[in-house]
PDB file of C-alpha atoms and ligand atoms in Angstrom:
ATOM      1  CA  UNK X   1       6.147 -10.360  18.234  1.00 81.00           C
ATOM      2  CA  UNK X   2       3.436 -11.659  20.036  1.00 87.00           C
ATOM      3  CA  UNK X   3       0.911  -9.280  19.683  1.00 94.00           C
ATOM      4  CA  UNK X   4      -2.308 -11.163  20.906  1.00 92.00           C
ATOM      5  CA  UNK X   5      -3.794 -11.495  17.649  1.00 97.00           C
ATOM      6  CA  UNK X   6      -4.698 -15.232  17.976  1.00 96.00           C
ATOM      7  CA  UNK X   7      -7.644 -15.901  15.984  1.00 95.00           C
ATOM      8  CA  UNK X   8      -8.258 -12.578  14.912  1.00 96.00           C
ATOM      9  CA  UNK X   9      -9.549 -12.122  10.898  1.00 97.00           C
ATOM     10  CA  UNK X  10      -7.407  -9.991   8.349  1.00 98.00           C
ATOM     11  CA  UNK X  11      -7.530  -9.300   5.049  1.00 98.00           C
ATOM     12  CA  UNK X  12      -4.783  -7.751   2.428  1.00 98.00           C
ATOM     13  CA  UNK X  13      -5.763  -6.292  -0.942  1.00 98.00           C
ATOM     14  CA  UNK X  14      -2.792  -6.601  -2.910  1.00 98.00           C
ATOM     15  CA  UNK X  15      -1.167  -9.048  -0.771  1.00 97.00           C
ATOM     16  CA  UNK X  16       0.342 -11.526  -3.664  1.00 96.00           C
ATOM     17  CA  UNK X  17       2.955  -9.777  -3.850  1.00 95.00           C
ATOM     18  CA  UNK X  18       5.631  -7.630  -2.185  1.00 96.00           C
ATOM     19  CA  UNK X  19       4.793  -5.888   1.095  1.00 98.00           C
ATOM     20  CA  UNK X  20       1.110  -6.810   0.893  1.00 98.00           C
ATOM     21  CA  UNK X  21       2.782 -10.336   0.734  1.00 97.00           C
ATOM     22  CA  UNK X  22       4.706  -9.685   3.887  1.00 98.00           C
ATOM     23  CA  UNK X  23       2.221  -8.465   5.723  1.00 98.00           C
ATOM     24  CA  UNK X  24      -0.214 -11.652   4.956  1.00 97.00           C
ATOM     25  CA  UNK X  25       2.796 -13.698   6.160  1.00 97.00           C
ATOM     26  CA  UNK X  26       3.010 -11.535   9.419  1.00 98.00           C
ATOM     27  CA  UNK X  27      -0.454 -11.262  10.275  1.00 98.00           C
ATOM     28  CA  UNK X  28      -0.473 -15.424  10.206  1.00 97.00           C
ATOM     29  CA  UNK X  29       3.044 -15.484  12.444  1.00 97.00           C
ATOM     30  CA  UNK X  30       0.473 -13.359  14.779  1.00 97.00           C
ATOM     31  CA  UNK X  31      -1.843 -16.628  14.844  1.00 97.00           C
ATOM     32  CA  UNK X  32      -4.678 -14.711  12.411  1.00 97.00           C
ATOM     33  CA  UNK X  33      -6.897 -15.550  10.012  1.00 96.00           C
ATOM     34  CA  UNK X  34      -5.471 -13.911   6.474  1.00 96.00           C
ATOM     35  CA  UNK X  35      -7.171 -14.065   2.892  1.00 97.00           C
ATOM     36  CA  UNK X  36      -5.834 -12.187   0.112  1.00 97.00           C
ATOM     37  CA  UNK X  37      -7.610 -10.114  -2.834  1.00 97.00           C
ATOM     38  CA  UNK X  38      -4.883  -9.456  -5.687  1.00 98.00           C
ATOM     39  CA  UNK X  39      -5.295  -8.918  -9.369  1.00 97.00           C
ATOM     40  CA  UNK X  40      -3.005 -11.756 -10.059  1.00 95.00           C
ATOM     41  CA  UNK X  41      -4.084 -15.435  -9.222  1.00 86.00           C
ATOM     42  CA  UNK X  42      -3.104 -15.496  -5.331  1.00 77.00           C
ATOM     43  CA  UNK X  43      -2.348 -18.262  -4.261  1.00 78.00           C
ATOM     44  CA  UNK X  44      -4.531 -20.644  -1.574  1.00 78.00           C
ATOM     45  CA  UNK X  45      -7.898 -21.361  -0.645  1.00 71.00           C
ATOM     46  CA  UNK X  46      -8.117 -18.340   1.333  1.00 85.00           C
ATOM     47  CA  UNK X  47      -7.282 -16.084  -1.615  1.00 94.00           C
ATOM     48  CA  UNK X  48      -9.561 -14.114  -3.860  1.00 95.00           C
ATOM     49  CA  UNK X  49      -8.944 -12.208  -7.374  1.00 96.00           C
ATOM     50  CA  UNK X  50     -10.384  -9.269  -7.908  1.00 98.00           C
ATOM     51  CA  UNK X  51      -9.453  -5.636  -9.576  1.00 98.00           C
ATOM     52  CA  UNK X  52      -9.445  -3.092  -7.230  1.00 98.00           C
ATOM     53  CA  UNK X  53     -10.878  -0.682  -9.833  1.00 98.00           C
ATOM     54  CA  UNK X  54     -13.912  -2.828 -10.203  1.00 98.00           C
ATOM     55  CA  UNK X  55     -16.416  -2.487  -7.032  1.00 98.00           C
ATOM     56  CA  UNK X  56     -18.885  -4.884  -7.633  1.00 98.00           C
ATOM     57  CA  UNK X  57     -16.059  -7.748  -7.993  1.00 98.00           C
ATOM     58  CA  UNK X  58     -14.205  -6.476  -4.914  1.00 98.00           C
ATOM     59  CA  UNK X  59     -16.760  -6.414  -2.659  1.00 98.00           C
ATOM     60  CA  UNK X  60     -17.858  -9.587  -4.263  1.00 98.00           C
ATOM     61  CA  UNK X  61     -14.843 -10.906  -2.825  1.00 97.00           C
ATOM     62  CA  UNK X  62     -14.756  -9.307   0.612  1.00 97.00           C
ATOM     63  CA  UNK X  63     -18.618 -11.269   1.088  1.00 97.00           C
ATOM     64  CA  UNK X  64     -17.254 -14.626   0.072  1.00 95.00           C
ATOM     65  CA  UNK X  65     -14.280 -14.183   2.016  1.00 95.00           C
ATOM     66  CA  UNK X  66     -16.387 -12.907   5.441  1.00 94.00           C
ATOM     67  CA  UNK X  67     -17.809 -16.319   5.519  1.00 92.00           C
ATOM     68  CA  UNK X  68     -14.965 -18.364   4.915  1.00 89.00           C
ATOM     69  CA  UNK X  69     -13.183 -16.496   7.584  1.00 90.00           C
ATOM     70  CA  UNK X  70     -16.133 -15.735   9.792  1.00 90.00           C
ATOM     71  CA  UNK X  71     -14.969 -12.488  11.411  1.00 94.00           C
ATOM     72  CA  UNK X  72     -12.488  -9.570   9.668  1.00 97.00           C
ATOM     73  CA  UNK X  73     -10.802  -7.212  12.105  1.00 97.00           C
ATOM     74  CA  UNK X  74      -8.163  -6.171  10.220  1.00 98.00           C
ATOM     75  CA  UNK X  75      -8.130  -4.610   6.148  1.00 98.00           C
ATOM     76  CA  UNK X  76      -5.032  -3.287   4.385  1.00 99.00           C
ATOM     77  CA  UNK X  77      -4.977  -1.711   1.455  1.00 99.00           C
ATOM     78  CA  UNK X  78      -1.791  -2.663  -0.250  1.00 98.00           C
ATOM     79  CA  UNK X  79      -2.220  -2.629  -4.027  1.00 98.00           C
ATOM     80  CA  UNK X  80      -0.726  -0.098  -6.074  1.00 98.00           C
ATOM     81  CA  UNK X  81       0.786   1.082  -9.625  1.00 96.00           C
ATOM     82  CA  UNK X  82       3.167   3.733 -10.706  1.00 95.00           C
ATOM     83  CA  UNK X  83       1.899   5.394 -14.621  1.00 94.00           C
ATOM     84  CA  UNK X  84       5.096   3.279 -15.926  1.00 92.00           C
ATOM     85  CA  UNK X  85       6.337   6.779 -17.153  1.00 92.00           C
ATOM     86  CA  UNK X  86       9.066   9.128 -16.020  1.00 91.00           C
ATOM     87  CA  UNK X  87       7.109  11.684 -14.995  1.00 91.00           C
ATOM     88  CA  UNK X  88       9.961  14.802 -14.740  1.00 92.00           C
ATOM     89  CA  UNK X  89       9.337  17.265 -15.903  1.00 95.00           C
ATOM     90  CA  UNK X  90       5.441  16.936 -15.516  1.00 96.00           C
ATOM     91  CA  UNK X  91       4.392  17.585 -19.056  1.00 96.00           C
ATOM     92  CA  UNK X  92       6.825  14.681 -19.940  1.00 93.00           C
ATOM     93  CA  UNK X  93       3.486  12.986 -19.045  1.00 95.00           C
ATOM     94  CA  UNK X  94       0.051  13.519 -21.051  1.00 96.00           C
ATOM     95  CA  UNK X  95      -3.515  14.087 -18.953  1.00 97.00           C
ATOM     96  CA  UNK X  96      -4.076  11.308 -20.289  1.00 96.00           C
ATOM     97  CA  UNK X  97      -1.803   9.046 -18.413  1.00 95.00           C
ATOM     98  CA  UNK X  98      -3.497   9.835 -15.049  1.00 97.00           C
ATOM     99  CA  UNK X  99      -6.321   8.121 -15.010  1.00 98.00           C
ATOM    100  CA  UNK X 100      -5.282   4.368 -14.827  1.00 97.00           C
ATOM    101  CA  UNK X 101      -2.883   5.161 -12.107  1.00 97.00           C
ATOM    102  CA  UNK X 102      -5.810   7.408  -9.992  1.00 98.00           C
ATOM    103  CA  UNK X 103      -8.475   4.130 -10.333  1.00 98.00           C
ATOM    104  CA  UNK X 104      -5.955   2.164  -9.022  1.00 98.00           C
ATOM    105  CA  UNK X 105      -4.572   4.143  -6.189  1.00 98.00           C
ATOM    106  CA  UNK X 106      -6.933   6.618  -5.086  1.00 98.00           C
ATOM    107  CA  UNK X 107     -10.077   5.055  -6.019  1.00 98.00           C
ATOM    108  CA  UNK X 108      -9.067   1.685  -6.029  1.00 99.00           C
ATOM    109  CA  UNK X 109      -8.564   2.915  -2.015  1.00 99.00           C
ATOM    110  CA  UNK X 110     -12.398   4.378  -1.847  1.00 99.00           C
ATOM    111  CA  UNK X 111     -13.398   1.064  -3.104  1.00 99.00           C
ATOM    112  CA  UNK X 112     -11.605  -0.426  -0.278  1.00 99.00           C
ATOM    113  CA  UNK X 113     -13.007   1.292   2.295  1.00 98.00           C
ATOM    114  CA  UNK X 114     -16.318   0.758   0.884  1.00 98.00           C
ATOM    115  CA  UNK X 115     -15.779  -2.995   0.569  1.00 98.00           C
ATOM    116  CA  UNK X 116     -14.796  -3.405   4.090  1.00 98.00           C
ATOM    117  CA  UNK X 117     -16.602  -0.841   6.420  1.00 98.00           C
ATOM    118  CA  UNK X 118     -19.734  -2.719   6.853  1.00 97.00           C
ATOM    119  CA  UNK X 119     -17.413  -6.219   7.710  1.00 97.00           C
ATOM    120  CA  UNK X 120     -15.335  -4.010  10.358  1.00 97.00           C
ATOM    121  CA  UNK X 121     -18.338  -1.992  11.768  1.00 96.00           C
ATOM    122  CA  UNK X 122     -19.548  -5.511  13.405  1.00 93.00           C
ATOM    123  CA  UNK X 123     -16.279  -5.800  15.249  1.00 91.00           C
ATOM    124  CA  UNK X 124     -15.721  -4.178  18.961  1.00 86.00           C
ATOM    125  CA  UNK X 125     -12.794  -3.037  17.624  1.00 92.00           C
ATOM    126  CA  UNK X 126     -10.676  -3.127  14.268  1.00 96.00           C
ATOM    127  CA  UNK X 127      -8.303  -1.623  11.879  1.00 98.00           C
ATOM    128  CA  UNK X 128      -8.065  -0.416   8.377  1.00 98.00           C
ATOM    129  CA  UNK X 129      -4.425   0.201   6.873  1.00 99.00           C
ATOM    130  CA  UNK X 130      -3.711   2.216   3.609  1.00 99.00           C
ATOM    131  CA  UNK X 131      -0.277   1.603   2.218  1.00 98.00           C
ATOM    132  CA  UNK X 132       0.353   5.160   0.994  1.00 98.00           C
ATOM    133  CA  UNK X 133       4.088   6.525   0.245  1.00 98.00           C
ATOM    134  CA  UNK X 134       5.910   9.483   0.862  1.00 98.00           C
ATOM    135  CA  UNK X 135       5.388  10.239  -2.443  1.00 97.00           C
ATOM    136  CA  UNK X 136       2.444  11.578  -1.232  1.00 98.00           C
ATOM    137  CA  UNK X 137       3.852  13.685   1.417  1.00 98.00           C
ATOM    138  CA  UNK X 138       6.464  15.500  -0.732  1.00 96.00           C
ATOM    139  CA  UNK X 139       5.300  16.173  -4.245  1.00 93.00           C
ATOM    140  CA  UNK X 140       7.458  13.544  -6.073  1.00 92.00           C
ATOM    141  CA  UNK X 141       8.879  14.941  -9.165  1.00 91.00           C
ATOM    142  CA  UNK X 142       9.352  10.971 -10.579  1.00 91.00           C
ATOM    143  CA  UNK X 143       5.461  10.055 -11.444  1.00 95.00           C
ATOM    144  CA  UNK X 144       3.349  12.922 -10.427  1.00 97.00           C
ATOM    145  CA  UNK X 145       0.116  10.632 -10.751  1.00 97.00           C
ATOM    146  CA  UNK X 146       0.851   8.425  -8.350  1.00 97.00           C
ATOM    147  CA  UNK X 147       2.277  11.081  -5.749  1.00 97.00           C
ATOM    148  CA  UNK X 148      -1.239  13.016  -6.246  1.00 98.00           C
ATOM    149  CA  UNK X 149      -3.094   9.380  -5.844  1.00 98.00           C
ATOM    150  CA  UNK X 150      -1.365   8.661  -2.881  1.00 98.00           C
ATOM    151  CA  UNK X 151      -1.713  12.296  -1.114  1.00 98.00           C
ATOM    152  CA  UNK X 152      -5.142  11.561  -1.597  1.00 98.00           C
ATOM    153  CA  UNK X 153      -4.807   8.031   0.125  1.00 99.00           C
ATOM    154  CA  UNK X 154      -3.803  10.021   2.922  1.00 98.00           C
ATOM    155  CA  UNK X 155      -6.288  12.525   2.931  1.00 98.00           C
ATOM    156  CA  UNK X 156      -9.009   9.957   2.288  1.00 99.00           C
ATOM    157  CA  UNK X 157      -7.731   7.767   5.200  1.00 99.00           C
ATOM    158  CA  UNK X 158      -8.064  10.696   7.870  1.00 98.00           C
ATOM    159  CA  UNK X 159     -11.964  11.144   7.109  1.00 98.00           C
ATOM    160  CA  UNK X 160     -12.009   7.284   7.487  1.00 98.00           C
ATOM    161  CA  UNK X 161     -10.234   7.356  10.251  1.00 98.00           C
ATOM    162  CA  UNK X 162     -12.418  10.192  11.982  1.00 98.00           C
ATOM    163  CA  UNK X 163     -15.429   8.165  10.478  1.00 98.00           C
ATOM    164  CA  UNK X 164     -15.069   5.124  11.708  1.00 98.00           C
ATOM    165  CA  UNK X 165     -13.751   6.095  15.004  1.00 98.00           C
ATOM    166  CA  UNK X 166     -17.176   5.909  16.783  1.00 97.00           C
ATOM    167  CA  UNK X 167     -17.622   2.221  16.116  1.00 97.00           C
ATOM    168  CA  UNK X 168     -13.913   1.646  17.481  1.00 97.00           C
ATOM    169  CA  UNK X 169     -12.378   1.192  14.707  1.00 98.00           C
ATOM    170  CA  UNK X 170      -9.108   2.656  13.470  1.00 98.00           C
ATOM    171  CA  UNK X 171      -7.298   3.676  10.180  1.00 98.00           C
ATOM    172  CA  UNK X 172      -3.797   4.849   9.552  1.00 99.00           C
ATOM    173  CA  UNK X 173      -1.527   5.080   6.516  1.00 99.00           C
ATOM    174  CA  UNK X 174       2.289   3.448   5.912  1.00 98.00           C
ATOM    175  CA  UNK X 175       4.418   5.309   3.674  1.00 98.00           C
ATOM    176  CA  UNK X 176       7.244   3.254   2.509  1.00 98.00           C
ATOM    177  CA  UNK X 177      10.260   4.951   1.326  1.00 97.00           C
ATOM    178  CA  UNK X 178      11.969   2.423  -1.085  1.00 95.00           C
ATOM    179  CA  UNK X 179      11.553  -0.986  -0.854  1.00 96.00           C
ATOM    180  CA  UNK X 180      13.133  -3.724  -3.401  1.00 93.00           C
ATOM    181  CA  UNK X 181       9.825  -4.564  -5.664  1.00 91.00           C
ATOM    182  CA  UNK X 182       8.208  -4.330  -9.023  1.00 89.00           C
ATOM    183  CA  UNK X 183       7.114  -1.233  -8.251  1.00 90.00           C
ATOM    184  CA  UNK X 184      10.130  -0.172  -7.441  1.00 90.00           C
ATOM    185  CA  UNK X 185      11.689  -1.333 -10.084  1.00 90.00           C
ATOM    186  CA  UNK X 186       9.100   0.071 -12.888  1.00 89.00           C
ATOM    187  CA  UNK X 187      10.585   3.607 -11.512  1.00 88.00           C
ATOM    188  CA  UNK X 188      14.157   2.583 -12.964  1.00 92.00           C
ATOM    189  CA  UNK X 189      12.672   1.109 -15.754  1.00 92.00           C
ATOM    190  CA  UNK X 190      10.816   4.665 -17.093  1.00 90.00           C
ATOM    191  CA  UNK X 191      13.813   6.163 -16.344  1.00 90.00           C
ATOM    192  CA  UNK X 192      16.344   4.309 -18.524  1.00 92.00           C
ATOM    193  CA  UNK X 193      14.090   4.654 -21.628  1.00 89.00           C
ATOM    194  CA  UNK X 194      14.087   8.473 -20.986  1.00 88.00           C
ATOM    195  CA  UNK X 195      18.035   8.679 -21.313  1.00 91.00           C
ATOM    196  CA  UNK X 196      20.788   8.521 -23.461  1.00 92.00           C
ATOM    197  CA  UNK X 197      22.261   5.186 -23.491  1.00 91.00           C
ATOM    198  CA  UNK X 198      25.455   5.857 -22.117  1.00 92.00           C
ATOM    199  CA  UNK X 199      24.291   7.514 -19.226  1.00 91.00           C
ATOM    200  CA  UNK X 200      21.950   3.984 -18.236  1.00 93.00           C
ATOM    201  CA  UNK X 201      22.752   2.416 -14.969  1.00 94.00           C
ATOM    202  CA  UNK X 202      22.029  -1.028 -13.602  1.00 94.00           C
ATOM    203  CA  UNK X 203      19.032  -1.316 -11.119  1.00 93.00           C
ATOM    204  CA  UNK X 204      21.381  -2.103  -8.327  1.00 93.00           C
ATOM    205  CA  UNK X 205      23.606   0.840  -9.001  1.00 94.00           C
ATOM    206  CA  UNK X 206      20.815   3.440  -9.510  1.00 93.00           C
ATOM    207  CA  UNK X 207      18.758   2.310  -6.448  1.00 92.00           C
ATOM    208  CA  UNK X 208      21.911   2.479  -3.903  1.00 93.00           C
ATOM    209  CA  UNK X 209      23.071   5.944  -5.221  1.00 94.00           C
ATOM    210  CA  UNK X 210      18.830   7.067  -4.937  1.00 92.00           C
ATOM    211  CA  UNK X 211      18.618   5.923  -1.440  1.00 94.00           C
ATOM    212  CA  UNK X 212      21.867   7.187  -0.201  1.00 95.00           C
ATOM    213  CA  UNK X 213      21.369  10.488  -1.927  1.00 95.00           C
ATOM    214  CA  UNK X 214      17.459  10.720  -0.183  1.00 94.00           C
ATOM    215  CA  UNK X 215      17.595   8.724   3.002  1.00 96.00           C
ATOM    216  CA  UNK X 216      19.684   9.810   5.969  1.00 97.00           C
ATOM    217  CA  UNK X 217      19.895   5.762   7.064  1.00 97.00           C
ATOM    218  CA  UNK X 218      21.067   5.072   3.508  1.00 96.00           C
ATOM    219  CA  UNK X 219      19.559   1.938   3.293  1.00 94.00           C
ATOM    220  CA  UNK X 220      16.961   0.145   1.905  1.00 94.00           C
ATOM    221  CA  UNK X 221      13.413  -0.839   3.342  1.00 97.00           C
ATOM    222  CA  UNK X 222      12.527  -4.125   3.296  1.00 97.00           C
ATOM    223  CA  UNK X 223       9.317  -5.750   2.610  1.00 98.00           C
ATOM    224  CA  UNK X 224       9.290  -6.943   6.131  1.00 98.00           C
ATOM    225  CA  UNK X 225      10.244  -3.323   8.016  1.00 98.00           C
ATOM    226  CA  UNK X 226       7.319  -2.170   6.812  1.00 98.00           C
ATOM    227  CA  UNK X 227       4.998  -5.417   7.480  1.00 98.00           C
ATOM    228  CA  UNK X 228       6.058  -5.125  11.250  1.00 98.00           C
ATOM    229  CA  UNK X 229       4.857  -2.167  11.378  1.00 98.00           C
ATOM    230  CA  UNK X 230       1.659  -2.661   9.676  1.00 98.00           C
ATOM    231  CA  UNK X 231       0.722  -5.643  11.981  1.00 98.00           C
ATOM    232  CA  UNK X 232       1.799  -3.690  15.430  1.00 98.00           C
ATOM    233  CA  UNK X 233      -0.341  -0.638  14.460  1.00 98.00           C
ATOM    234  CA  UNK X 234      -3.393  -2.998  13.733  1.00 98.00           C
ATOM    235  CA  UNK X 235      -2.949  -4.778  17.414  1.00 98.00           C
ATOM    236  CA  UNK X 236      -4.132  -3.730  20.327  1.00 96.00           C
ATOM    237  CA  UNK X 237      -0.744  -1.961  20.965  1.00 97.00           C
ATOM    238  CA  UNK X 238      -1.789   0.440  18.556  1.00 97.00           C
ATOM    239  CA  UNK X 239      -4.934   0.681  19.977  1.00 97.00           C
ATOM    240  CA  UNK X 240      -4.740   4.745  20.256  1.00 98.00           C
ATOM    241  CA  UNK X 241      -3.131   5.742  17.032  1.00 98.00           C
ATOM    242  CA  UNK X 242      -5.519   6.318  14.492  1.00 98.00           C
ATOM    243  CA  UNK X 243      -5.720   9.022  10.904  1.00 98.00           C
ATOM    244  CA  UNK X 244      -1.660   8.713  11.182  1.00 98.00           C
ATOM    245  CA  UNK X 245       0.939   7.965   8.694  1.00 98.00           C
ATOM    246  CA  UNK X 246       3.639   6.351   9.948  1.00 98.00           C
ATOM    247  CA  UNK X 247       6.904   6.935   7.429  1.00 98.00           C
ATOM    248  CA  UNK X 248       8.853   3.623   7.101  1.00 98.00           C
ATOM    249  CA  UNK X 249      11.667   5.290   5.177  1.00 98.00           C
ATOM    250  CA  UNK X 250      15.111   5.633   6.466  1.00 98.00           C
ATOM    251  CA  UNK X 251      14.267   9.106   7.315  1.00 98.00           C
ATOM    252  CA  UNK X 252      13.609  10.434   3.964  1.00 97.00           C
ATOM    253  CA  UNK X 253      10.471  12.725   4.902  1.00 97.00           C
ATOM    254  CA  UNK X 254       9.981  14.074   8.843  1.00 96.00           C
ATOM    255  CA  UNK X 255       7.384  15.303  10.260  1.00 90.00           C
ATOM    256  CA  UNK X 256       6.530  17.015  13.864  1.00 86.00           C
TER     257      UNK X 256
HETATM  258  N1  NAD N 301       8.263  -0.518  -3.342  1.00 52.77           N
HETATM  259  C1  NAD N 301       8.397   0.724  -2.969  1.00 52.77           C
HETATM  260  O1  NAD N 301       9.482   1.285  -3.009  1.00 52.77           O
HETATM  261  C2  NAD N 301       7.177   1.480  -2.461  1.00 52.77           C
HETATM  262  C3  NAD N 301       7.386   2.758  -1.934  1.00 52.77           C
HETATM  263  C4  NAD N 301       6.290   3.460  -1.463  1.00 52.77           C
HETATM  264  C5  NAD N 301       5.024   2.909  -1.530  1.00 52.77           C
HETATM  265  N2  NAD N 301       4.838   1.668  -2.049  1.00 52.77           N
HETATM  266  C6  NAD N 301       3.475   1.130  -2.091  1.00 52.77           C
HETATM  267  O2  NAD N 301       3.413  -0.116  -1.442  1.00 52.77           O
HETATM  268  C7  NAD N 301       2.290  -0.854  -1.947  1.00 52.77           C
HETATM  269  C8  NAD N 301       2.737  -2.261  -2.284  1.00 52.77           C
HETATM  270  O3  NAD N 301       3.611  -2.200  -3.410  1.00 52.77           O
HETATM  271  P1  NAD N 301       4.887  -3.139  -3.565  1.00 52.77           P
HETATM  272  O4  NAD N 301       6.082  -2.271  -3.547  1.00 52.77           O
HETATM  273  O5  NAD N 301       4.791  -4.281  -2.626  1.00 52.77           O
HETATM  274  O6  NAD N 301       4.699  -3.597  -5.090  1.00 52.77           O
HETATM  275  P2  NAD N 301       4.246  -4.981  -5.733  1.00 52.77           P
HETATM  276  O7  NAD N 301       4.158  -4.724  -7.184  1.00 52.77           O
HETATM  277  O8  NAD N 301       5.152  -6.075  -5.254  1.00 52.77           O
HETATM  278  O9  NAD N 301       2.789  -5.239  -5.123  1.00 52.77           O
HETATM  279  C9  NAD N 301       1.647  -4.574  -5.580  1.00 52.77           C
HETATM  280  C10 NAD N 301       0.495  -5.558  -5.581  1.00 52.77           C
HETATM  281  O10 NAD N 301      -0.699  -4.851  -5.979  1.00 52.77           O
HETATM  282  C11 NAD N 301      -1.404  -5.688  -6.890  1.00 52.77           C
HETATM  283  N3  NAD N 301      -2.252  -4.864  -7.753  1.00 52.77           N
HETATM  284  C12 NAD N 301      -1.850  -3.955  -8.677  1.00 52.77           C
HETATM  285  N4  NAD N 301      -2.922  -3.437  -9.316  1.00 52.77           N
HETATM  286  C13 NAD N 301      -4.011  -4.045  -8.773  1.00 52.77           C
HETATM  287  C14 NAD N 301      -5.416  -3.945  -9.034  1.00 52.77           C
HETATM  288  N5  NAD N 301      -5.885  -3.139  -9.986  1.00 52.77           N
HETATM  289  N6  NAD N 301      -6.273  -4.711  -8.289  1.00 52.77           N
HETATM  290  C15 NAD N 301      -5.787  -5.557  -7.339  1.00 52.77           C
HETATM  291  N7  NAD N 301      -4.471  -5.698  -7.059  1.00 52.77           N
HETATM  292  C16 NAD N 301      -3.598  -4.954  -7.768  1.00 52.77           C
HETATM  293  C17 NAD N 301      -0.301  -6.379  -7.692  1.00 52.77           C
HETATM  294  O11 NAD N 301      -0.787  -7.524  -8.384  1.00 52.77           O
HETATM  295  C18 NAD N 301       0.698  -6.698  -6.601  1.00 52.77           C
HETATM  296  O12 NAD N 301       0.446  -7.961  -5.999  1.00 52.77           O
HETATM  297  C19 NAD N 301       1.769  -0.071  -3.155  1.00 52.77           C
HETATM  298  O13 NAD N 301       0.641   0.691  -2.769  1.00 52.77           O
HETATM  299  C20 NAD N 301       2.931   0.853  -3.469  1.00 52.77           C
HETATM  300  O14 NAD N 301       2.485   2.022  -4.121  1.00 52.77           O
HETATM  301  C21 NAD N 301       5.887   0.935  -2.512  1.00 52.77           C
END
């Protein structure tokens, strides 16, 4: 795209995988600097593990990472978990089945932000990126934890954004609608051990009818979609957009 990010430092929590993989991958097509934090091994030199959930280790990370890159302009939050249940009708879920998927998303998100704001506030300018859903936007009847985590994501992310907006520094939220990944997939998977066999549907089949039914483009979002728009809002093109969330999703949810 050529967004005159040559040289600039960026880091992606979450980014082994999926669309925190994509956007790593985009950032460095910009010419930047990119490390990745993920709970899994990442791969590379410039890659860190580290549960989100955990503070110490995080910011552990972000420190060693600061030197190795020298300068981080850029943080995205992309990790994330669904509870693994179907969560319709809500008390199909216990209380109990909350709290993993709340450390992960919601706080997992504060830990984020705490990890990174002293890195960015050196910057002239810089960008934090929360990859929320509209889950969050719409009261999702499929894992009610997760849509309550990630409303809060987007709550969160507007006092960040108003926050941080003195030192030049900006913070916006992407809500995917549905893109092709675990995640995804752990959705379908809850499902079919809710139902009656003979009423199961492959992944394939259940995702195209879901996205048709929901989505007014009727197709899917891809890892990349959403990674193009992550990097652009983080340039200096998006230089006056900040507390948004920008829907990548088909036109599932609209807003004014
Ligand atoms: N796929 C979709 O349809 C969809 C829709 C809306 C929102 N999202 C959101 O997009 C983001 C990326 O998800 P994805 O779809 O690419 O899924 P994914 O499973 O491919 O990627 C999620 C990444 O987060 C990492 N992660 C999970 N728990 C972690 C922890 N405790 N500490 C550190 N890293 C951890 C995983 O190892 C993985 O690399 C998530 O926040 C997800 O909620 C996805």
């Amino acid at each position: 795209m050529n967004l005159k990010m040559k040289g600039q430092g960026a880091v992606v929590v979450g980014g082994a995988s999926g669309i925190g993989k994509a956007i790593t991958e985009c950032f460095e097509a910009e010419g930047c600097w990119v490390c990745v934090i993920d709970l899994v091994e990442p791969v590379g030199a410039n890659a860190r593990q580290a549960d989100v959930r955990d503070f110490s280790a995080l910011k552990e990370s972000v420190d060693e990472i600061s030197k190795y890159i020298g300068r981080i302009d850029h943080a995205v939050f992309a990790a994330g978990m669904g509870s693994g249940k179907f969560g319709y009708p809500f008390w199909n879920l216990d209380p109990g089945d909350w709290e993993d998927t709340l450390r992960v998303n919601l706080l997992g998100a504060v830990n984020f932000a705490h990890a990174f704001t002293p890195y960015l506030r050196e910057q002239e300018e810089g960008s934090m990126l929360f990859i929320a859903s509209v889950a969050g936007q719409i009261g999702s009847q499929t894992d009610p934890p997760y849509s309550a985590a990630k409303a809060g994501v987007i709550n969160f992310m507007q006092c960040v954004a108003k926050d941080l907006a003195p030192y030049k520094i900006r913070a916006n939220a992407l809500s995917p609608g549905m893109v092709r990944t675990p995640i995804n997939q752990s959705v379908w998977q809850a499902l079919q051990e809710q139902i009656p066999e003979n009423e199961r549907q492959e992944y394939d089949v259940w995702a195209n009818e879901k996205i048709q039914s929901i989505a007014p483009l009727g197709r899917w979002q891809t890892p990349e979609e959403c990674a193009a728009v992550a990097v652009f809002l983080a340039s200096s093109m998006g230089r006056n957009i900040t507390g948004q969330t920008i829907n990548v999703d088909g036109g599932q949810v609209m807003h004014a």
